Structures are given as structure tokens and as C-alpha cells.
């Protein structure tokens, strides 16, 4: 007899081990290409000396630094073991069995997983033109809806929600339903039409903004993210669903060091470089005939479709890139996501793409 497990687990995507291809350029996980800043690395070393001790389970110093950065109360801030953990905690904090969690699709892979594991029903609202369709999302709200994820820039399609559309959406959603504004890539946004969620905290009591140290701040391996909740009661509820000691001291210290003005300046310079490279990559791919939406993130999106339209055969394109030593992230059926790396890495990807224009011109 096999062990009795929750049936819902069988519906989750099977675990696929990360591809490890020696010497390949890895543009598959939206990480920063550069290691931590030297002084951050130094603090990591200092903190590691105390690894025999438990961390501060409430991340008090980091919480206060974030409250100061955003000029809100420390009671509105919650630190988590990566913002993906906060996504899961938000499901646990809001949804009982059978309640609905709404999100656009395709979007962040974690949303359906944390919904299902939490016992909730994930409701996927299709994107339109690779963008969140907020009208359809508002129309999909039912009396079972407890949580809504809005991902902007959207992973993996790289598109954003315009500020005016977001406000119109928030005006329509009942104020007792929690809306998560997942802004993991906010630092890479240059489109002036985008409104950052932190500026809306005074206006909508049901929102929580999720940010992370994993992308622009280059600390993906240390697992630190945070939420800015309009209502301190929601921040408290998220804290209640956290595993004890979930955020390591090394992570807390590295995040704090990265928030120091000089560190932030250097990190945002790196972000500026990524933004420049993003423009170059989009231009070059488009001049090869590929069709891509404008990106406001640290990755670009090649949608799948009829080859003659400049859209790709995702599986063939990803395999072709891998043969040429570049690992990208295919979502077969939808498209391929390619993280922006160093200029040299990007050149290698662009050559791989240039050799595969047949993926779009022939089928
Ligand atoms: C990367 C990412 C996150 C953050 O992940 P953590 O490393 O857990 O902080 C959150 N949301 C989206 C959409 C992401 O792409």
C-alpha cells in the first residue's frame, strides 16, 4: 500500500531538476549576473560566524530600515523568506478550503502552486496581448474570492499594468479582498505610466506590495523578500503564517547592507546597465524578425505562435539555444523567457538567436 497523500499534490507540475550544462551561459532564472557587492560580502562573512545562533525571527532591524525607506510604520512591513514565501503565507492567511485565489495566466509559476498547496482554488484569467487583463480579473471576482495576485512587470511576459488601469481595478474590487501587487521587478521599470504600489498604500486598505532582494539587489541565494501592507492587521496575519526563523541572519544582514545609500547607488547602476542592454536586445531581436512585447523587467519574452508572424516554436528555440551554450527558460505552449545577463552573455544569446531565425521563418 502506498502512503496516503493529499490528491491535490498530483495536480501540481512535476519537479524538474535545474539543467546543469557545464560552461553554458545561464539566462534562465532572472538572477543578477554579478555577485554581491564587496562590503555586502564582508557583512555576510561576519554574520556567518554566528551561524550557531538562531536568527531574529522578526527581522526587526531590517523591518525598521524598510519602514524608513518607504516612510510607513514598521507594523505595515513584513519580511519573508523570499517573496515567494510571502505569496504562500498570503494564501494561508486569507483562504480557507475551496476559497478562490485569482491571478492572470500565464504569470508567476508559484501562484497556482501556493494556491493548491494552501487548499484554495487557483483561478487563472488569461492574459490579453501578453498583458494582465484587469477588466476580466475584476469580472472574475466571486463571493469565494479571497486573494488576487497582480504581477507587474509580469513574469514571464515582461509587460506592465498601467497605473490608471490598476487604480480603476482597485476601485472595482471589494475592499475586503486582499490584492497583492507583486513588484519583484519594480526597480527595472522605466515606463512613466506605471504606478508603484507603495504610492497607493494610503488609498487602498486591502493592498499589499511584494518586493524582493532576489532580483535588482542580487541576493537570490539568500532568500529575502518583503511585503508592504496597507493594513497592519494583514501584515500581522502574514507574520502568523510564517515558519519560525524563516529568514536567516545572513540574509537579514546582507539585505540591510544592500539598503545603505552607497550600496543602493551601486546596485541601481547595475540595474541601469540591464535596462540599456534590454533595449539593445529587444532592438536586435526585432531586427532579426522576432516579435516581442516591450519589457520593463530584467528579461525579455519571445511568445510562441505561427512562425511566419515572428513568433517562435518554443521547444525548438530553447533546444537550439542550449546546443549553442545558452540556457533560457522555455514555457512550452506559451513562449520563452530570456534573462538579461552581462553584455558578453547577451551577445552569445543574440548569436544563438541569429542562427535560429528559421525557427520563425519556416515551420
Ligand atoms: C522572482 C520573483 C519573485 C521573488 O522571488 P523570491 O526570490 O522568493 O523573493 C516574486 N514574484 C515574482 C513574479 C518573481 O518573478
CSV table of C-alpha atoms and ligand atoms in Angstrom, one decimal:
chain,number,residue,atom,x,y,z
A,1,UNK,CA,0.0,0.0,0.0
A,2,UNK,CA,1.4,3.4,-0.8
A,3,UNK,CA,1.2,6.3,1.6
A,4,UNK,CA,-1.9,8.4,1.6
A,5,UNK,CA,-1.2,11.9,0.3
A,6,UNK,CA,-3.4,14.9,-0.5
A,7,UNK,CA,-4.8,14.3,-4.0
A,8,UNK,CA,-4.2,17.9,-5.0
A,9,UNK,CA,-0.5,17.2,-5.0
A,10,UNK,CA,-0.9,15.0,-8.0
A,11,UNK,CA,-2.2,18.0,-10.0
A,12,UNK,CA,1.0,20.1,-9.4
A,13,UNK,CA,3.7,20.3,-12.0
A,14,UNK,CA,6.3,17.6,-11.6
A,15,UNK,CA,9.6,18.7,-10.2
A,16,UNK,CA,12.1,19.2,-13.0
A,17,UNK,CA,15.7,19.4,-11.8
A,18,UNK,CA,17.5,22.6,-12.9
A,19,UNK,CA,19.5,22.0,-16.1
A,20,UNK,CA,23.2,22.0,-15.5
A,21,UNK,CA,25.2,22.3,-18.7
A,22,UNK,CA,28.9,22.9,-18.0
A,23,UNK,CA,30.2,26.3,-19.2
A,24,UNK,CA,26.8,27.3,-20.5
A,25,UNK,CA,25.6,30.8,-20.1
A,26,UNK,CA,22.6,30.7,-17.7
A,27,UNK,CA,19.8,33.1,-18.7
A,28,UNK,CA,17.0,31.1,-17.2
A,29,UNK,CA,16.2,32.3,-13.7
A,30,UNK,CA,16.1,36.1,-13.8
A,31,UNK,CA,19.1,36.4,-11.4
A,32,UNK,CA,21.6,39.2,-11.4
A,33,UNK,CA,24.8,38.3,-13.3
A,34,UNK,CA,27.0,39.9,-10.7
A,35,UNK,CA,27.9,38.7,-7.2
A,36,UNK,CA,27.2,40.7,-4.0
A,37,UNK,CA,29.0,44.0,-3.6
A,38,UNK,CA,32.3,43.6,-1.7
A,39,UNK,CA,31.1,45.2,1.5
A,40,UNK,CA,27.9,43.1,1.5
A,41,UNK,CA,30.1,40.0,1.1
A,42,UNK,CA,32.1,41.2,4.1
A,43,UNK,CA,28.9,41.5,6.2
A,44,UNK,CA,27.8,38.1,5.1
A,45,UNK,CA,31.1,36.7,6.3
A,46,UNK,CA,30.8,38.5,9.7
A,47,UNK,CA,27.2,37.2,10.2
A,48,UNK,CA,28.2,33.6,9.2
A,49,UNK,CA,30.5,33.5,12.2
A,50,UNK,CA,27.3,33.4,14.3
A,51,UNK,CA,25.6,30.7,12.4
A,52,UNK,CA,25.3,28.6,15.5
A,53,UNK,CA,22.7,31.1,16.8
A,54,UNK,CA,19.1,31.4,15.6
A,55,UNK,CA,18.2,34.5,13.6
A,56,UNK,CA,16.0,37.3,14.8
A,57,UNK,CA,12.7,35.7,13.9
A,58,UNK,CA,11.0,39.1,13.4
A,59,UNK,CA,13.8,40.7,11.3
A,60,UNK,CA,13.4,43.8,13.4
A,61,UNK,CA,16.3,45.8,12.1
A,62,UNK,CA,15.5,45.1,8.5
A,63,UNK,CA,11.8,45.8,9.1
A,64,UNK,CA,12.6,49.2,10.5
A,65,UNK,CA,15.0,50.0,7.7
A,66,UNK,CA,12.3,49.2,5.2
A,67,UNK,CA,9.7,51.2,7.1
A,68,UNK,CA,12.1,54.2,6.9
A,69,UNK,CA,12.8,53.7,3.2
A,70,UNK,CA,9.1,53.7,2.4
A,71,UNK,CA,8.1,56.1,5.1
A,72,UNK,CA,5.5,53.8,6.6
A,73,UNK,CA,5.0,52.2,10.0
A,74,UNK,CA,7.1,49.2,10.9
A,75,UNK,CA,3.8,47.5,11.6
A,76,UNK,CA,3.0,47.7,7.9
A,77,UNK,CA,6.2,45.8,6.9
A,78,UNK,CA,6.7,42.1,6.8
A,79,UNK,CA,9.9,40.3,5.9
A,80,UNK,CA,9.8,36.8,4.4
A,81,UNK,CA,12.0,34.0,3.2
A,82,UNK,CA,11.9,35.4,-0.4
A,83,UNK,CA,8.7,37.0,-1.6
A,84,UNK,CA,7.6,33.6,-3.0
A,85,UNK,CA,7.2,32.5,0.7
A,86,UNK,CA,5.1,35.6,1.3
A,87,UNK,CA,2.8,34.6,-1.6
A,88,UNK,CA,2.3,31.3,0.1
A,89,UNK,CA,1.7,33.0,3.5
A,90,UNK,CA,-0.9,35.3,1.9
A,91,UNK,CA,-2.8,32.3,0.7
A,92,UNK,CA,-2.6,30.7,4.2
A,93,UNK,CA,-3.7,34.0,5.8
A,94,UNK,CA,-6.7,34.6,3.6
A,95,UNK,CA,-8.1,31.4,2.0
A,96,UNK,CA,-9.9,28.5,3.6
A,97,UNK,CA,-10.5,25.2,1.7
A,98,UNK,CA,-12.3,25.9,-1.5
A,99,UNK,CA,-11.8,29.7,-1.5
A,100,UNK,CA,-10.6,31.3,-4.7
A,101,UNK,CA,-7.2,32.9,-5.5
A,102,UNK,CA,-7.3,34.9,-8.7
A,103,UNK,CA,-4.3,35.6,-10.9
A,104,UNK,CA,-3.5,36.2,-14.6
A,105,UNK,CA,-2.1,33.4,-16.7
A,106,UNK,CA,0.5,32.9,-17.8
A,107,UNK,CA,2.1,34.5,-14.8
A,108,UNK,CA,4.4,33.6,-12.0
A,109,UNK,CA,4.6,29.8,-11.7
A,110,UNK,CA,4.3,29.9,-7.9
A,111,UNK,CA,0.7,31.3,-7.9
A,112,UNK,CA,-1.1,28.1,-8.9
A,113,UNK,CA,1.2,26.0,-6.7
A,114,UNK,CA,0.8,28.1,-3.5
A,115,UNK,CA,-2.9,28.2,-4.1
A,116,UNK,CA,-3.3,24.5,-4.4
A,117,UNK,CA,-0.9,23.6,-1.6
A,118,UNK,CA,-2.9,26.0,0.6
A,119,UNK,CA,-6.1,24.2,-0.2
A,120,UNK,CA,-7.5,27.0,-2.2
A,121,UNK,CA,-8.8,27.0,-5.8
A,122,UNK,CA,-6.5,28.9,-8.2
A,123,UNK,CA,-8.5,30.8,-10.9
A,124,UNK,CA,-6.5,31.7,-14.0
A,125,UNK,CA,-7.6,34.7,-16.0
A,126,UNK,CA,-6.0,34.6,-19.5
A,127,UNK,CA,-3.6,37.4,-20.5
A,128,UNK,CA,-4.5,39.5,-23.5
A,129,UNK,CA,-1.6,40.5,-25.7
A,130,UNK,CA,0.8,39.2,-23.1
A,131,UNK,CA,-0.7,41.6,-20.5
A,132,UNK,CA,-2.8,41.2,-17.4
A,133,UNK,CA,-6.5,41.8,-18.4
A,134,UNK,CA,-7.7,43.7,-15.3
A,135,UNK,CA,-11.3,44.1,-16.6
A,136,UNK,CA,-11.6,40.3,-16.9
A,137,UNK,CA,-10.0,39.9,-13.5
A,138,UNK,CA,-12.5,42.2,-11.9
A,139,UNK,CA,-15.3,40.4,-13.6
A,140,UNK,CA,-13.9,37.0,-12.3
A,141,UNK,CA,-14.3,38.0,-8.7
A,142,UNK,CA,-16.9,35.9,-6.9
A,143,UNK,CA,-18.0,35.7,-3.3
A,144,UNK,CA,-15.4,33.0,-2.8
A,145,UNK,CA,-12.5,35.2,-3.9
A,146,UNK,CA,-10.1,35.9,-1.1
A,147,UNK,CA,-6.9,36.8,-2.7
A,148,UNK,CA,-5.8,38.4,-6.1
A,149,UNK,CA,-2.3,38.5,-7.5
A,150,UNK,CA,-1.4,41.2,-9.9
A,151,UNK,CA,2.1,40.7,-11.2
A,152,UNK,CA,3.7,43.8,-12.8
A,153,UNK,CA,6.1,43.6,-14.6
A,154,UNK,CA,4.6,40.2,-15.3
A,155,UNK,CA,6.9,37.1,-15.1
A,156,UNK,CA,7.3,35.7,-17.7
A,157,UNK,CA,5.8,38.1,-20.3
A,158,UNK,CA,7.7,41.2,-19.1
A,159,UNK,CA,4.7,43.5,-19.6
A,160,UNK,CA,3.3,46.0,-17.0
A,161,UNK,CA,0.0,47.2,-15.8
A,162,UNK,CA,-0.6,50.9,-16.4
A,163,UNK,CA,-1.3,53.0,-13.3
A,164,UNK,CA,-4.6,54.2,-14.5
A,165,UNK,CA,-5.8,50.6,-15.2
A,166,UNK,CA,-4.6,49.5,-11.8
A,167,UNK,CA,-6.5,52.3,-10.0
A,168,UNK,CA,-9.6,51.5,-11.9
A,169,UNK,CA,-9.3,47.9,-11.0
A,170,UNK,CA,-8.7,48.6,-7.3
A,171,UNK,CA,-11.8,50.8,-7.3
A,172,UNK,CA,-13.8,47.8,-8.6
A,173,UNK,CA,-12.5,45.1,-6.2
A,174,UNK,CA,-14.4,44.8,-2.9
A,175,UNK,CA,-12.3,46.3,-0.2
A,176,UNK,CA,-12.4,43.1,1.9
A,177,UNK,CA,-10.5,41.1,-0.7
A,178,UNK,CA,-6.7,41.3,-0.5
A,179,UNK,CA,-4.9,42.4,-3.6
A,180,UNK,CA,-1.2,41.5,-3.9
A,181,UNK,CA,0.8,43.8,-6.1
A,182,UNK,CA,3.8,41.6,-6.9
A,183,UNK,CA,6.6,44.0,-7.9
A,184,UNK,CA,9.6,41.7,-7.9
A,185,UNK,CA,11.0,43.6,-10.9
A,186,UNK,CA,9.9,47.2,-9.9
A,187,UNK,CA,13.5,48.5,-10.0
A,188,UNK,CA,13.7,47.8,-13.7
A,189,UNK,CA,10.6,49.7,-14.7
A,190,UNK,CA,11.2,52.9,-16.8
A,191,UNK,CA,7.7,53.3,-18.2
A,192,UNK,CA,6.3,56.5,-16.6
A,193,UNK,CA,2.7,55.2,-16.9
A,194,UNK,CA,3.4,52.6,-14.1
A,195,UNK,CA,2.3,53.5,-10.6
A,196,UNK,CA,4.3,51.8,-7.8
A,197,UNK,CA,2.1,50.1,-5.3
A,198,UNK,CA,3.9,51.9,-2.4
A,199,UNK,CA,2.3,55.1,-3.5
A,200,UNK,CA,-1.2,53.6,-3.2
A,201,UNK,CA,-1.0,52.3,0.4
A,202,UNK,CA,-2.8,55.4,1.7
A,203,UNK,CA,-5.6,54.9,-0.8
A,204,UNK,CA,-6.5,51.2,-0.7
A,205,UNK,CA,-6.6,49.5,2.7
A,206,UNK,CA,-6.7,46.0,1.0
A,207,UNK,CA,-3.4,46.0,-0.9
A,208,UNK,CA,0.0,44.5,-0.1
A,209,UNK,CA,3.0,45.3,-2.2
A,210,UNK,CA,5.6,42.5,-2.5
A,211,UNK,CA,9.3,43.3,-3.2
A,212,UNK,CA,12.4,41.2,-3.1
A,213,UNK,CA,16.1,41.3,-2.7
A,214,UNK,CA,16.5,38.5,-5.2
A,215,UNK,CA,16.5,40.4,-8.5
A,216,UNK,CA,17.8,44.0,-8.6
A,217,UNK,CA,19.6,43.6,-5.3
A,218,UNK,CA,21.3,40.4,-6.4
A,219,UNK,CA,20.7,38.2,-3.3
A,220,UNK,CA,18.6,35.4,-4.8
A,221,UNK,CA,20.5,32.8,-3.0
A,222,UNK,CA,19.9,34.3,0.4
A,223,UNK,CA,16.1,34.3,0.2
A,224,UNK,CA,14.9,37.7,1.5
A,225,UNK,CA,11.7,39.4,0.3
A,226,UNK,CA,9.2,41.8,2.0
A,227,UNK,CA,5.7,43.0,1.9
A,228,UNK,CA,4.3,46.5,2.5
A,229,UNK,CA,0.7,46.1,3.7
A,230,UNK,CA,-1.7,49.0,3.8
A,231,UNK,CA,-3.4,47.4,6.8
A,232,UNK,CA,-1.1,46.4,9.7
A,233,UNK,CA,-3.7,43.6,10.5
A,234,UNK,CA,-2.7,42.0,7.2
A,235,UNK,CA,1.0,42.3,8.0
A,236,UNK,CA,0.3,40.6,11.3
A,237,UNK,CA,-1.7,37.8,9.7
A,238,UNK,CA,1.2,37.2,7.2
A,239,UNK,CA,3.6,37.0,10.2
A,240,UNK,CA,1.4,34.5,11.9
A,241,UNK,CA,1.7,32.1,8.9
A,242,UNK,CA,5.5,32.2,8.8
A,243,UNK,CA,7.6,29.4,9.9
A,244,UNK,CA,9.8,30.3,12.9
A,245,UNK,CA,13.2,31.6,12.0
A,246,UNK,CA,12.4,31.5,8.2
A,247,UNK,CA,14.7,34.4,7.3
A,248,UNK,CA,18.4,33.6,8.1
A,249,UNK,CA,20.5,36.2,9.9
A,250,UNK,CA,23.0,36.1,7.0
A,251,UNK,CA,20.1,37.1,4.7
A,252,UNK,CA,18.9,39.8,7.0
A,253,UNK,CA,22.3,41.3,7.4
A,254,UNK,CA,23.0,41.2,3.6
A,255,UNK,CA,19.7,42.9,2.9
A,256,UNK,CA,20.4,45.6,5.4
A,257,UNK,CA,23.9,46.2,4.0
A,258,UNK,CA,22.4,46.4,0.5
A,259,UNK,CA,20.0,49.2,1.6
A,260,UNK,CA,22.8,51.5,2.7
A,261,UNK,CA,22.8,54.5,0.3
A,262,UNK,CA,26.2,53.8,-1.3
A,263,UNK,CA,25.3,50.2,-1.9
A,264,UNK,CA,21.9,51.0,-3.3
A,265,UNK,CA,23.5,53.5,-5.6
A,266,UNK,CA,25.9,50.9,-7.0
A,267,UNK,CA,23.1,48.3,-7.3
A,268,UNK,CA,20.9,50.8,-9.2
A,269,UNK,CA,23.8,51.5,-11.5
A,270,UNK,CA,23.8,47.8,-12.4
A,271,UNK,CA,20.1,48.0,-12.9
A,272,UNK,CA,20.6,50.9,-15.4
A,273,UNK,CA,23.0,48.7,-17.3
A,274,UNK,CA,20.5,45.9,-17.5
A,275,UNK,CA,17.9,48.5,-18.8
A,276,UNK,CA,20.3,49.6,-21.5
A,277,UNK,CA,21.1,46.0,-22.5
A,278,UNK,CA,17.3,45.3,-22.5
A,279,UNK,CA,16.8,48.0,-25.2
A,280,UNK,CA,19.7,46.6,-27.3
A,281,UNK,CA,18.4,43.0,-27.0
A,282,UNK,CA,14.9,44.0,-28.0
A,283,UNK,CA,16.2,46.1,-31.0
A,284,UNK,CA,18.4,43.3,-32.2
A,285,UNK,CA,15.9,40.5,-31.8
A,286,UNK,CA,13.2,42.6,-33.6
A,287,UNK,CA,15.6,43.4,-36.4
A,288,UNK,CA,16.1,39.6,-36.8
A,289,UNK,CA,12.3,39.4,-37.3
A,290,UNK,CA,11.3,38.1,-33.8
A,291,UNK,CA,8.3,39.6,-32.2
A,292,UNK,CA,8.5,40.6,-28.6
A,293,UNK,CA,6.4,42.8,-26.2
A,294,UNK,CA,8.2,45.8,-24.6
A,295,UNK,CA,9.9,44.7,-21.5
A,296,UNK,CA,10.0,46.5,-18.2
A,297,UNK,CA,11.9,43.7,-16.4
A,298,UNK,CA,15.3,42.1,-16.4
A,299,UNK,CA,14.2,39.6,-19.1
A,300,UNK,CA,12.6,39.5,-22.4
A,301,UNK,CA,9.7,37.4,-23.7
A,302,UNK,CA,9.5,35.6,-27.1
A,303,UNK,CA,5.9,34.4,-27.4
A,304,UNK,CA,5.1,31.1,-29.1
A,305,UNK,CA,3.0,31.0,-32.3
A,306,UNK,CA,2.9,30.9,-36.0
A,307,UNK,CA,6.5,31.0,-37.2
A,308,UNK,CA,5.7,33.4,-40.0
A,309,UNK,CA,4.5,36.0,-37.5
A,310,UNK,CA,7.9,36.4,-35.9
A,311,UNK,CA,6.7,34.2,-33.0
A,312,UNK,CA,8.7,31.1,-32.1
A,313,UNK,CA,8.5,27.4,-31.7
A,314,UNK,CA,9.4,27.5,-28.0
A,315,UNK,CA,10.8,23.9,-27.6
A,316,UNK,CA,12.9,24.1,-30.8
A,317,UNK,CA,14.2,27.6,-30.0
A,318,UNK,CA,15.2,26.6,-26.4
A,319,UNK,CA,16.9,23.4,-27.6
A,320,UNK,CA,18.8,25.4,-30.3
A,321,UNK,CA,20.0,27.9,-27.7
A,322,UNK,CA,21.2,25.1,-25.5
A,323,UNK,CA,23.1,23.5,-28.3
A,324,UNK,CA,24.9,26.8,-28.6
A,325,UNK,CA,25.7,27.0,-24.9
A,326,UNK,CA,22.9,29.3,-23.7
A,327,UNK,CA,20.2,28.1,-21.3
A,328,UNK,CA,17.0,30.0,-21.5
A,329,UNK,CA,13.6,29.3,-19.8
A,330,UNK,CA,11.0,27.7,-22.1
A,331,UNK,CA,7.3,27.5,-21.2
A,332,UNK,CA,6.3,25.2,-24.0
A,333,UNK,CA,3.0,26.3,-25.4
A,334,UNK,CA,3.4,29.9,-24.4
A,335,UNK,CA,6.9,31.2,-25.1
A,336,UNK,CA,10.4,31.6,-23.9
A,337,UNK,CA,11.8,33.9,-21.2
A,338,UNK,CA,15.4,35.1,-21.5
A,339,UNK,CA,17.1,36.8,-18.6
A,340,UNK,CA,19.4,39.8,-19.4
A,341,UNK,CA,22.9,38.9,-18.5
A,342,UNK,CA,26.3,40.7,-18.9
A,343,UNK,CA,26.9,42.2,-22.4
A,344,UNK,CA,29.1,39.2,-23.3
A,345,UNK,CA,26.4,36.7,-22.3
A,346,UNK,CA,23.8,38.7,-24.1
A,347,UNK,CA,26.0,38.7,-27.3
A,348,UNK,CA,26.2,34.9,-27.0
A,349,UNK,CA,22.4,34.6,-26.8
A,350,UNK,CA,21.9,37.1,-29.7
A,351,UNK,CA,24.3,35.0,-31.9
A,352,UNK,CA,22.4,31.9,-30.9
A,353,UNK,CA,19.1,33.6,-31.8
A,354,UNK,CA,20.5,34.9,-35.1
A,355,UNK,CA,21.4,31.4,-36.1
A,356,UNK,CA,17.8,30.3,-35.4
A,357,UNK,CA,15.7,32.7,-37.4
A,358,UNK,CA,14.5,29.6,-39.2
A,359,UNK,CA,12.5,28.8,-36.1
A,360,UNK,CA,10.4,31.7,-37.1
A,361,UNK,CA,10.6,31.7,-40.9
A,362,UNK,CA,9.9,28.0,-41.5
A,363,UNK,CA,7.6,25.5,-39.9
B,1,LIG,C1,11.5,36.2,-8.7
B,1,LIG,C2,10.1,36.5,-8.3
B,1,LIG,C3,9.7,36.7,-7.0
B,1,LIG,C4,10.6,36.7,-5.9
B,1,LIG,O1,11.2,35.5,-5.5
B,1,LIG,P1,12.0,35.4,-4.2
B,1,LIG,O2,13.3,35.0,-4.6
B,1,LIG,O3,11.2,34.4,-3.5
B,1,LIG,O4,11.9,36.7,-3.5
B,1,LIG,C5,8.4,37.0,-6.7
B,1,LIG,N1,7.5,37.2,-7.7
B,1,LIG,C6,7.8,37.1,-9.0
B,1,LIG,C7,6.8,37.3,-10.0
B,1,LIG,C8,9.1,36.7,-9.3
B,1,LIG,O5,9.5,36.6,-10.6
